[in-house]
Tab-separated table of C-alpha atoms and ligand atoms in Angstrom:
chain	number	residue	atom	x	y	z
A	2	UNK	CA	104.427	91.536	172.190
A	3	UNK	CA	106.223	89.261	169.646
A	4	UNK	CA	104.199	85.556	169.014
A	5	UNK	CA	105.192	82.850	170.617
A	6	UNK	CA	104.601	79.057	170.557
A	7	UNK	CA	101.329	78.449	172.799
A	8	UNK	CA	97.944	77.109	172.158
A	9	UNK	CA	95.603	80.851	171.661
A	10	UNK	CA	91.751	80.869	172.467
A	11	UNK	CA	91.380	82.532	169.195
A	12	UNK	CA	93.198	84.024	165.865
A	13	UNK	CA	92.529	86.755	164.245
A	14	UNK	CA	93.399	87.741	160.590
A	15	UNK	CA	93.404	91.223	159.733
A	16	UNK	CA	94.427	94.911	161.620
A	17	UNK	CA	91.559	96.847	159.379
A	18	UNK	CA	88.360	98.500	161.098
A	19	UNK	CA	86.990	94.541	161.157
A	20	UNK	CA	89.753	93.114	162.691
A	21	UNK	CA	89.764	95.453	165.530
A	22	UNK	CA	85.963	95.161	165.999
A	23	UNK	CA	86.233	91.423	166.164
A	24	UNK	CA	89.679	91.204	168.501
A	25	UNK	CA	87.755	94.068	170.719
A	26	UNK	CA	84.837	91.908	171.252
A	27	UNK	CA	86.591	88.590	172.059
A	28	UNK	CA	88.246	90.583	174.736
A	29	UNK	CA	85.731	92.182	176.314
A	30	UNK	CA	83.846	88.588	176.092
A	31	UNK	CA	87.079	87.622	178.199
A	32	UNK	CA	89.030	85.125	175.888
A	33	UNK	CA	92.705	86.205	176.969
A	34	UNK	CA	94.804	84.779	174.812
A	35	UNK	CA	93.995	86.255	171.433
A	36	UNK	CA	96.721	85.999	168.507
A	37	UNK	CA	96.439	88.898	166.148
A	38	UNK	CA	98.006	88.679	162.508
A	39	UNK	CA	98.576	91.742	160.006
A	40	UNK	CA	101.385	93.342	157.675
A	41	UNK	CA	101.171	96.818	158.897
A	42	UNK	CA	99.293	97.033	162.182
A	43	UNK	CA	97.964	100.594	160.802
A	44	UNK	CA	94.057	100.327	160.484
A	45	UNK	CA	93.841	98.684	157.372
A	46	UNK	CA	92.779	100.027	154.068
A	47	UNK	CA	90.899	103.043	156.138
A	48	UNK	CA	94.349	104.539	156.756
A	49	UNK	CA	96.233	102.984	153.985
A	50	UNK	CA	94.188	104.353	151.163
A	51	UNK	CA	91.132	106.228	152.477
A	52	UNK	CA	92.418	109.314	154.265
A	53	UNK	CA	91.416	112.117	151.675
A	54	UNK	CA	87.977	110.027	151.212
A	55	UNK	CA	84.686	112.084	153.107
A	56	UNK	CA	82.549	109.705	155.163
A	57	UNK	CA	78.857	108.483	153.899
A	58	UNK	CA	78.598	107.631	157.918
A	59	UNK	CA	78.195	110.265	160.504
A	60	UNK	CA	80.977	111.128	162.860
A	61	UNK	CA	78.696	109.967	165.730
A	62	UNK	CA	78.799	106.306	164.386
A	63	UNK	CA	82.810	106.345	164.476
A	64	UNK	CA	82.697	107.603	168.095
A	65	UNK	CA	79.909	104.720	168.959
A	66	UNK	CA	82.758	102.077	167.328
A	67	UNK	CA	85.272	103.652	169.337
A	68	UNK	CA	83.274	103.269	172.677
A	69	UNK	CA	81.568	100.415	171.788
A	70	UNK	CA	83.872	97.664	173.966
A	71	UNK	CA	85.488	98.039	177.717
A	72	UNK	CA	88.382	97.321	176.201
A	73	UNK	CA	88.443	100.492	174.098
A	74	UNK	CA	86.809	102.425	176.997
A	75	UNK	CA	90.127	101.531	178.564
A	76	UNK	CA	92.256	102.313	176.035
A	77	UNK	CA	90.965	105.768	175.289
A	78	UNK	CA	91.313	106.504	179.579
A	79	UNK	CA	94.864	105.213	178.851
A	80	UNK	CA	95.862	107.520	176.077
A	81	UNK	CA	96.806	110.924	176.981
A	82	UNK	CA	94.651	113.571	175.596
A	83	UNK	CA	94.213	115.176	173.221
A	84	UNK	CA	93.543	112.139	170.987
A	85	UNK	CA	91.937	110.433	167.767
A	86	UNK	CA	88.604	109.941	170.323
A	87	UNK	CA	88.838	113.406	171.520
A	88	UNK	CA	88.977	114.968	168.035
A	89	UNK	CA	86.209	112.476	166.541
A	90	UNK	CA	84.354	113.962	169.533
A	91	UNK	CA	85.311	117.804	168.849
A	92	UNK	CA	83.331	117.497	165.292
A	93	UNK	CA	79.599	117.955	164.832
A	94	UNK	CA	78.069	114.161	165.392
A	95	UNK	CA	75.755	114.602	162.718
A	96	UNK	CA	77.546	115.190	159.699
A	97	UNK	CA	80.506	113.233	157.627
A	98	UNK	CA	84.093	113.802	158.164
A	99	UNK	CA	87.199	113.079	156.610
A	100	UNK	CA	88.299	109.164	156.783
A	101	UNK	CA	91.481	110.227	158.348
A	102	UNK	CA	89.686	111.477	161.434
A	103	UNK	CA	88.277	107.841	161.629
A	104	UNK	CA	91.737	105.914	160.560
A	105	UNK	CA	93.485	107.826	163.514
A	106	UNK	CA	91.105	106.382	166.180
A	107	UNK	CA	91.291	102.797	164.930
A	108	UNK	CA	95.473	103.486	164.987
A	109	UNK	CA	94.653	104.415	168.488
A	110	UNK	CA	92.409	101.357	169.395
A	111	UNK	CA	95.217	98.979	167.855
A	112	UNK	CA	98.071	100.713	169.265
A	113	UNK	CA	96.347	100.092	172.756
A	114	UNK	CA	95.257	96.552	171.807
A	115	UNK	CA	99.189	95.506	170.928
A	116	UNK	CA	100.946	97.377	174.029
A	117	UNK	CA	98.702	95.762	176.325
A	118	UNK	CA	96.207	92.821	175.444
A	119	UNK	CA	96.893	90.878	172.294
A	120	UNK	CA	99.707	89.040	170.988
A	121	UNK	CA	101.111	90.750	167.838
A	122	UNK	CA	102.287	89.178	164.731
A	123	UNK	CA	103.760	90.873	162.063
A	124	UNK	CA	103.358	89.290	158.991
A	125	UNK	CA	100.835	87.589	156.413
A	126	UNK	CA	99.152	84.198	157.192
A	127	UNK	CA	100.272	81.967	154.388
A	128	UNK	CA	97.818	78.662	155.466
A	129	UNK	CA	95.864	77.569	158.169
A	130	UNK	CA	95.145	74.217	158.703
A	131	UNK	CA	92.558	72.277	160.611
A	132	UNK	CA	94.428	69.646	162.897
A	133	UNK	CA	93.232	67.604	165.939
A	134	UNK	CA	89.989	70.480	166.826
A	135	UNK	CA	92.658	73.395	166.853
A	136	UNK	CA	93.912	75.737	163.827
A	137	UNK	CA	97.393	75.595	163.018
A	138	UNK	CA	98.581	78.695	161.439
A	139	UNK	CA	101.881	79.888	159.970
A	140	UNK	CA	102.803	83.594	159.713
A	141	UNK	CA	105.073	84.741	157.003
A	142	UNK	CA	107.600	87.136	158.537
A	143	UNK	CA	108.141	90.703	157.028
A	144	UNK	CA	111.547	90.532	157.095
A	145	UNK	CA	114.598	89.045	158.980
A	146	UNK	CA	113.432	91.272	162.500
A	147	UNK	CA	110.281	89.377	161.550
A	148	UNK	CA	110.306	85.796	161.610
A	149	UNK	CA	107.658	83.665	160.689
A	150	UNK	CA	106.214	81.636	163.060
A	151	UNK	CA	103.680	78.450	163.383
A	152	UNK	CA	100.749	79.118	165.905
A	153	UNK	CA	97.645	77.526	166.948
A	154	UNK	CA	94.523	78.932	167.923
A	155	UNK	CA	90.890	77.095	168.898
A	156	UNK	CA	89.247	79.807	166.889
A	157	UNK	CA	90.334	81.370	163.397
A	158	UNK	CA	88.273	85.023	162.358
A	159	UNK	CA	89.000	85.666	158.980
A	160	UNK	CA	88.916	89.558	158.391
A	161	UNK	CA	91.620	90.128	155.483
A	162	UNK	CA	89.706	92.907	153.647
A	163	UNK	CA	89.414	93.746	150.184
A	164	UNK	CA	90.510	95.910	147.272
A	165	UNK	CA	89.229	97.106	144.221
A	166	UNK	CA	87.918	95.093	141.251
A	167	UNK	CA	89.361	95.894	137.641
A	168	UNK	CA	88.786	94.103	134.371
A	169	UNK	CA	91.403	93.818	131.455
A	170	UNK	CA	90.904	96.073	128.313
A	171	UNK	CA	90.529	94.541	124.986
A	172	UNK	CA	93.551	94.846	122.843
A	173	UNK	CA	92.293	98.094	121.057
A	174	UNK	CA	92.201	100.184	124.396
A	175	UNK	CA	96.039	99.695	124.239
A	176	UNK	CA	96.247	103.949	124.689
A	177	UNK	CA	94.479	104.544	127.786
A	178	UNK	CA	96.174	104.844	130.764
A	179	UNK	CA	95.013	102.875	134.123
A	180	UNK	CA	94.317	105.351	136.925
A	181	UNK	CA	93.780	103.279	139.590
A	182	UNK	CA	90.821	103.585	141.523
A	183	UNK	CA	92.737	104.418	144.719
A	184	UNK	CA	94.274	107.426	143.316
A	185	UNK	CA	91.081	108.752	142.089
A	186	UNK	CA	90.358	108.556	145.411
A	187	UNK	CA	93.283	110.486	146.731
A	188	UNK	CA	93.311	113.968	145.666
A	189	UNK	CA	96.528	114.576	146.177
A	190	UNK	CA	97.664	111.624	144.593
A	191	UNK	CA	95.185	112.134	141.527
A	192	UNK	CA	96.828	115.653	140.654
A	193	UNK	CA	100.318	114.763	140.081
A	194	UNK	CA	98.962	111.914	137.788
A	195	UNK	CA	97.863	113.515	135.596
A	196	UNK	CA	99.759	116.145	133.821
A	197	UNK	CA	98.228	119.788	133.662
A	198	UNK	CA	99.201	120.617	130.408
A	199	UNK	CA	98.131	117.520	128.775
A	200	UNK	CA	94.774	116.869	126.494
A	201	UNK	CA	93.332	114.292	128.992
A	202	UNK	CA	89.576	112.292	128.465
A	203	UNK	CA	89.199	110.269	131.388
A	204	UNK	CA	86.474	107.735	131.703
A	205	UNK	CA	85.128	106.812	134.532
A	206	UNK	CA	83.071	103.490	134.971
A	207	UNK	CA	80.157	102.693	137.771
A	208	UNK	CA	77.578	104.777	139.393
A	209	UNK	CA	78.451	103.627	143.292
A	210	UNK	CA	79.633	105.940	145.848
A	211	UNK	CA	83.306	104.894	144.930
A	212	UNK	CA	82.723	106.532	141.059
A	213	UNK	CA	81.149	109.453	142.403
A	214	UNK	CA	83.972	110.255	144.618
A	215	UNK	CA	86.575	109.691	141.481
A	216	UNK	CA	83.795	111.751	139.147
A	217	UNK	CA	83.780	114.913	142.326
A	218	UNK	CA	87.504	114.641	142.606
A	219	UNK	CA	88.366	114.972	138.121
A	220	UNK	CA	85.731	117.301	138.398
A	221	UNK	CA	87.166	119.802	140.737
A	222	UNK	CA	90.875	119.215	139.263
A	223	UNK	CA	89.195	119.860	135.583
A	224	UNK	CA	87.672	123.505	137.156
A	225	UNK	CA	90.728	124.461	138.576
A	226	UNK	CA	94.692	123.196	137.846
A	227	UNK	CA	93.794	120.938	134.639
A	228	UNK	CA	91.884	122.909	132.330
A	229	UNK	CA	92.258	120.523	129.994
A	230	UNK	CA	90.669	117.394	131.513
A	231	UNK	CA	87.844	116.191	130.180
A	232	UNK	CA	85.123	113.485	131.774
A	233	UNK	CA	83.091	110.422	129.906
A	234	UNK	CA	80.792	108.903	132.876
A	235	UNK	CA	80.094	105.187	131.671
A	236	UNK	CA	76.831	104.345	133.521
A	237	UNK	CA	74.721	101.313	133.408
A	238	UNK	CA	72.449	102.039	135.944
A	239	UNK	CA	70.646	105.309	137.972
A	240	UNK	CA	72.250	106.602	141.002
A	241	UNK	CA	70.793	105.542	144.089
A	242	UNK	CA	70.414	107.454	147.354
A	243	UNK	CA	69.951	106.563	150.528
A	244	UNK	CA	66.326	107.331	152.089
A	245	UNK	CA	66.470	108.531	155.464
A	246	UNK	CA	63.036	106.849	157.268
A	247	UNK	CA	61.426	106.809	160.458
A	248	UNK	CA	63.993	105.193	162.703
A	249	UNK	CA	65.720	103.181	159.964
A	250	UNK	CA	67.888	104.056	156.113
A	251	UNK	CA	66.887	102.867	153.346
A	252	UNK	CA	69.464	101.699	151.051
A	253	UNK	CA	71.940	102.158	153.754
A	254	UNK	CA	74.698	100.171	152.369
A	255	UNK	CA	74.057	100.577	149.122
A	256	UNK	CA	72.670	104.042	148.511
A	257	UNK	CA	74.862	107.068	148.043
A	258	UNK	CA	75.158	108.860	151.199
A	259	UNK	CA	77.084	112.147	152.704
A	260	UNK	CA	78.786	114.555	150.413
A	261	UNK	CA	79.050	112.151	147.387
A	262	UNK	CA	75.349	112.127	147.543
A	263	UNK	CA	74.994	116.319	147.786
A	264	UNK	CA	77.011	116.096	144.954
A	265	UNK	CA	75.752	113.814	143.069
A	266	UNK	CA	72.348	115.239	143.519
A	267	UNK	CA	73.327	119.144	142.356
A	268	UNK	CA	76.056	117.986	138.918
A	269	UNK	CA	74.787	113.984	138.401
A	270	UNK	CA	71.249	113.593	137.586
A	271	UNK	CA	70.356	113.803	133.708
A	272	UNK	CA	68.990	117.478	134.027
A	273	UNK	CA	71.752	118.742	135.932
A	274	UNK	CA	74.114	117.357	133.508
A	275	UNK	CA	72.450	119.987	130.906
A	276	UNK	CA	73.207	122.965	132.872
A	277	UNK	CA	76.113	125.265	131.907
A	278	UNK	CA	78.502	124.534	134.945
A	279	UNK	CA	78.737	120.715	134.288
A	280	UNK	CA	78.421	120.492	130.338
A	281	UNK	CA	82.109	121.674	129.675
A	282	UNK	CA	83.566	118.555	131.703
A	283	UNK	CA	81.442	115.429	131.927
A	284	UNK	CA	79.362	113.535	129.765
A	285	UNK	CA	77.336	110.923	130.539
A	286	UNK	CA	77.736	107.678	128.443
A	287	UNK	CA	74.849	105.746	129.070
A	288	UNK	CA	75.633	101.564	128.288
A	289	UNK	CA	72.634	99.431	127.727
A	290	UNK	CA	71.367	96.949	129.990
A	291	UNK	CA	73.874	94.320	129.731
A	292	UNK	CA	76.526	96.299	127.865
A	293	UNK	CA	79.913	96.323	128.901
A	294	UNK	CA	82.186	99.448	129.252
A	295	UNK	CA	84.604	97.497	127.375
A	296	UNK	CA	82.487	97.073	124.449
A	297	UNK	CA	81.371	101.046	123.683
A	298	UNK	CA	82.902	102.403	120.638
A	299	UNK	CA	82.634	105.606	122.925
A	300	UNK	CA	85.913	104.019	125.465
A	301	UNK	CA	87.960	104.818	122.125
A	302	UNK	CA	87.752	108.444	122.995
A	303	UNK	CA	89.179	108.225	126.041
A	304	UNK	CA	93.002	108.693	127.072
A	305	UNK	CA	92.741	107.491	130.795
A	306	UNK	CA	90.496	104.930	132.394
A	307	UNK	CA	88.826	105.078	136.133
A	308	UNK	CA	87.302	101.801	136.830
A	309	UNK	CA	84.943	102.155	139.767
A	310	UNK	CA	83.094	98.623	139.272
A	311	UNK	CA	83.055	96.965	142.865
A	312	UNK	CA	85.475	95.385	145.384
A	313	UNK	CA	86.843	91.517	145.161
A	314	UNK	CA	87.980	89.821	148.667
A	315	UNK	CA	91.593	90.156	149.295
A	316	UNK	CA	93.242	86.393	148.372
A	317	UNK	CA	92.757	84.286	151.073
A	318	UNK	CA	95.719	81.880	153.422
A	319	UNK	CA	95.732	78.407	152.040
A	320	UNK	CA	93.185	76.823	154.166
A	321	UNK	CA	93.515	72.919	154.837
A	322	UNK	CA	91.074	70.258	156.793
A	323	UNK	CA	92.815	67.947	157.653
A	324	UNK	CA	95.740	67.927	155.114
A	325	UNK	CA	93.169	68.850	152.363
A	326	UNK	CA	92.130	71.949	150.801
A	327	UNK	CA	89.260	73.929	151.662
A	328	UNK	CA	86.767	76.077	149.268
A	329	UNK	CA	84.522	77.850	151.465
A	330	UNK	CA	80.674	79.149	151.462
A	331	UNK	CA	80.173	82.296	153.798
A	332	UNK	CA	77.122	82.070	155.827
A	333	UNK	CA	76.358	85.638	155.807
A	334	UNK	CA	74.349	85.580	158.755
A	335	UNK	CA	76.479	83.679	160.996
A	336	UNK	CA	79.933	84.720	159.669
A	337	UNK	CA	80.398	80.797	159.011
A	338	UNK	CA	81.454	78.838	156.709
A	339	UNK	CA	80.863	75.696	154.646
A	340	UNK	CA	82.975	73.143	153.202
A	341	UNK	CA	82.624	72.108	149.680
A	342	UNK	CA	80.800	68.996	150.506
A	343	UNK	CA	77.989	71.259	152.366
A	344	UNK	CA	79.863	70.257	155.791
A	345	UNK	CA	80.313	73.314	158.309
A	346	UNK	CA	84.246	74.280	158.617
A	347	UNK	CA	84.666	74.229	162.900
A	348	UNK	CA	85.884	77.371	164.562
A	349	UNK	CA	86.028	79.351	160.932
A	350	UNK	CA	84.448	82.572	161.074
A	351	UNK	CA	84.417	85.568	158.947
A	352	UNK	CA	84.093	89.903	159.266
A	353	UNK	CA	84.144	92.386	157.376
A	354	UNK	CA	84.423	94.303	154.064
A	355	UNK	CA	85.795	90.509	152.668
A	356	UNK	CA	83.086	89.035	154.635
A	357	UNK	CA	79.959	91.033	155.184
A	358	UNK	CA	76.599	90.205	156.949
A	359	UNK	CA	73.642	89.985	154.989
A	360	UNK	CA	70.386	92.265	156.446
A	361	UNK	CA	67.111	92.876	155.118
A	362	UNK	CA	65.203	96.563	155.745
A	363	UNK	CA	61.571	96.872	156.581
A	364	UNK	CA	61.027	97.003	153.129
A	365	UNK	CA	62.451	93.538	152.226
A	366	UNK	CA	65.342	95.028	150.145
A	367	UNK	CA	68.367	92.337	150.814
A	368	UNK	CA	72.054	94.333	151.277
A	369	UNK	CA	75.256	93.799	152.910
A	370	UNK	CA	75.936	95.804	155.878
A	371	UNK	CA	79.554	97.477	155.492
A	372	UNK	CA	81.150	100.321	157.527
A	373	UNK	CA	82.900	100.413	160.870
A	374	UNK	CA	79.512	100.616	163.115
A	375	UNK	CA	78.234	97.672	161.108
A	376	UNK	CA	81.160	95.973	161.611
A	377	UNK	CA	81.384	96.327	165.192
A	378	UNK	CA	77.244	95.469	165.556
A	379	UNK	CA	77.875	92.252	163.833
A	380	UNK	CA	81.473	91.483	166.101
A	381	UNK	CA	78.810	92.089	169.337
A	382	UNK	CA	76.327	89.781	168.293
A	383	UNK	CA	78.322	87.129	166.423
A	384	UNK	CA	81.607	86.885	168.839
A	385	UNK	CA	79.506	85.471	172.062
A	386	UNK	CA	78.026	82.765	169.406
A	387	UNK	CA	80.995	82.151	168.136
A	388	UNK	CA	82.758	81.494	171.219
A	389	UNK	CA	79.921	79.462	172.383
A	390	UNK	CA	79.961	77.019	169.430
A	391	UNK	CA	83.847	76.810	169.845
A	392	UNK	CA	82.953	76.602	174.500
A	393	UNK	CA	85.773	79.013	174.709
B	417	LIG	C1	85.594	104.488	149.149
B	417	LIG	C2	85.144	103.916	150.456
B	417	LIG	C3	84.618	104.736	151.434
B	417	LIG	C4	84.204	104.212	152.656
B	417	LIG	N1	83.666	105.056	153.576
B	417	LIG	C5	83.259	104.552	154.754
B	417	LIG	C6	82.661	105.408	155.739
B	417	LIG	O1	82.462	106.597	155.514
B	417	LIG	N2	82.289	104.871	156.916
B	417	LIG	C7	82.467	103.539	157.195
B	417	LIG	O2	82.143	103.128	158.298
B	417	LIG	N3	82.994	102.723	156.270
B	417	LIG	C8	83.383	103.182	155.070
B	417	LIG	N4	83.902	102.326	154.120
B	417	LIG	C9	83.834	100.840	154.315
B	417	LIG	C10	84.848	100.137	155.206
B	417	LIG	O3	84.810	100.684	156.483
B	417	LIG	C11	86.276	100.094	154.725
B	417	LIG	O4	86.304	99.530	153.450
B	417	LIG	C12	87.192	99.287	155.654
B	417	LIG	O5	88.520	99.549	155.289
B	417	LIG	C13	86.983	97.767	155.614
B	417	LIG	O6	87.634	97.208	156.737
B	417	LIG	P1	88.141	95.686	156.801
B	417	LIG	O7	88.816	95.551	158.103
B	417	LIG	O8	87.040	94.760	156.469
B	417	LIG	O9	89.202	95.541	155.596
B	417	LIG	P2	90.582	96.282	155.288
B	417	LIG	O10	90.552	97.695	155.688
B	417	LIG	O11	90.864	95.980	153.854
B	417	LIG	O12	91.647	95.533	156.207
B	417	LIG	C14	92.041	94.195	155.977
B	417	LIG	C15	93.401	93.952	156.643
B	417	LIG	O13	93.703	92.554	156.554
B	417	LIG	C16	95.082	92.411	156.225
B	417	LIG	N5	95.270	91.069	155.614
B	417	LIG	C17	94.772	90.602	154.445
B	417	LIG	N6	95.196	89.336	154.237
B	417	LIG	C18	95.976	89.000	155.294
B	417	LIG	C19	96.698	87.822	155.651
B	417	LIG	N7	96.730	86.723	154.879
B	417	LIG	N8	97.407	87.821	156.821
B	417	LIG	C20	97.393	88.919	157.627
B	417	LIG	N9	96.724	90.056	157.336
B	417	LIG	C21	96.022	90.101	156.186
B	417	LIG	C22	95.339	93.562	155.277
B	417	LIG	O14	96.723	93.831	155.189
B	417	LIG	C23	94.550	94.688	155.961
B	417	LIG	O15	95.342	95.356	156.922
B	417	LIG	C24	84.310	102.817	152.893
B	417	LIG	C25	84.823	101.982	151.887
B	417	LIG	C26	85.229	102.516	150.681
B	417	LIG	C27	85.759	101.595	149.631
């Protein structure tokens, strides 16, 4: 369906695993009309840049996502077998899978959502604006087959993602060599960037379940095509690992989880880096408390740079209130926001990895739940609020 001009119950920014979460819950909750914004259409960075990546989250909590909504009950009866939900379904539930396997079934939920329930528009929002209790909102076209269009919605869901966070080198790391984080994360990618014959010493920077993934995937290209890769592991902190409990995980956002954490467990910790099999290709440089990477004399010795050091929200539409701009304060718990006067923005709502919600465990520990079940547990709670705020 191409956009056209009408009034929508509610916008939504974003085709990643948040997006769909939120747009399946608003039409389950029965708002119609919903007006659905992205580039690509194509399950966000899951698909985009994840496919290679193993899951910390059990195939079972993919299929729960995938069922969790009529809407994408329907859409999985719709869609002739065999499918992404039929091949989440063929794996064993309680173990990790490749990200792929998980990108598929959210193509398949948006594929269903666009054919039949949503209206589709191809392109970036550029600015939003809060006019006369309604959001107006202008859509950048892709290209000429794409035109931009001006739209207005009673409710605006922001879910535009994020990507990862890099800091500039000082002017005496002028030899090393970005790798971005992405392709560290792409196997296939990482290989051909790196040439085999060539004396490489790649740092890599963090200790979250992103560096351990780049640190497993030099690793096995260092034991087998590029014997001549070598690995400095930058590390300010310890590895942490989630704690399976009675009923409940601790760390569950934040600890390492799946086969990162196996790894990590058997080539990572300080006694394991000792042992004969890891010695020959990483070394662990350990930075002081409030050291920067930047700042060891030991980032000299490197060639190539992995930089593995957290995720910044993707830039956001211009956002106006009434002909003004807007600087916003999440409520993590209600997916709101706040002007900056301390006044609550109407109808603005947040999801995602750009905009997580903030849970405590039984233990007190504070995190921010992220992953595609999380996602969709927030949409179900938050979505009937949201809509009952906005009396949609
Ligand atoms: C290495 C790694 C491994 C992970 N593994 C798992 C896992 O095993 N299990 C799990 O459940 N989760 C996992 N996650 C977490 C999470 O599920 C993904 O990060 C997910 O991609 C986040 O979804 P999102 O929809 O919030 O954002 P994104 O996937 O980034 O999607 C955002 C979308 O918004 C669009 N957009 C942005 N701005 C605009 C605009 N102005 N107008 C229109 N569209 C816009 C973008 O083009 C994009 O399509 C992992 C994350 C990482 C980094």
């Amino acid at each position: 369906m191409a956009a056209t001009s009408q009034r929508f119950g509610a916008a939504v920014v974003g085709a990643g695993p948040a997006g769909i979460a939120v747009v399946g819950n608003l039409l389950a909750r029965g708002v119609r009309d919903v007006l659905w914004v992205d580039p690509v259409f194509s399950a966000g960075r899951l698909h985009k840049k994840y496919r290679e990546v193993p899951s910390n989250t059990k195939v079972s909590l993919f299929v729960q996502f995938a069922e969790a909504v009529k809407p994408f009950e329907d859409i999985i009866s719709n869609t002739p077998s065999p499918h992404a939900v039929d091949h989440l379904e063929s794996l064993d539930q309680d173990r990790g899978c490749r990200l792929s396997a998980a990108a598929d079934m959210c193509r398949m939920l948006t594929e269903g959502l666009v054919k039949r329930s949503v209206t589709q528009a191809v392109g970036r929002v550029r600015t939003a604006g809060w006019k006369r209790s309604a959001w107006s909102i202008d859509v950048d076209g892709q290209d000429e087959k794409q035109a931009a269009s001006s739209q207005t919605a009673d409710l605006l869901v922001l879910c535009n993602g994020s990507h990862p966070k890099s800091i500039p080198l000082p002017d005496s790391c002028k030899h090393i060599t970005n790798i971005h984080l992405d392709t560290a994360l792409a196997p296939s990618i990482l290989r051909n960037s790196i040439r085999q014959d060539q004396l490489a010493t790649i740092a890599v920077i963090g200790t979250s379940h992103s560096a351990v993934l780049a640190l497993l995937n030099l690793y096995t290209l260092a034991k087998s095509s590029h014997p001549n890769l070598h690995i400095k592991w930058f590390a300010r902190s310890k590895l942490l690992y989630a704690v399976p409990k009675d009923g409940w995980i601790l760390y569950d956002n934040t600890g390492l989880k799946g086969e990162a954490a196996v790894w990590a467990k058997e080539h990572l910790e300080d006694d394991k880096l000792k042992t004969n099999a890891v010695v020959p290709y990483i070394e662990k440089v350990e930075l002081g408390a409030n050291e920067s990477f930047t700042e060891s004399a030991r980032l000299q010795e490197c060639s190539h740079i992995v930089q593995a050091i957290g995720y910044s929200r993707n830039p956001l539409p211009e956002l106006l209130m009434n002909g003004q701009p807007l600087r916003l304060k999440h409520n993590p718990y209600s997916g709101g926001y706040e002007d900056q006067n301390g006044k609550k923005v109407p109808s603005l709502y947040g999801a995602g990895i750009a905009w997580p919600e903030t849970v405590k465990d039984p233990y007190g520990n504070v995190e921010s739940a992220v992953g595609l079940f999380k996602f969709m547990r927030f949409a179900k709670r938050a979505v009937p609020e949201w809509m009952e705020i906005a009396a949609l």
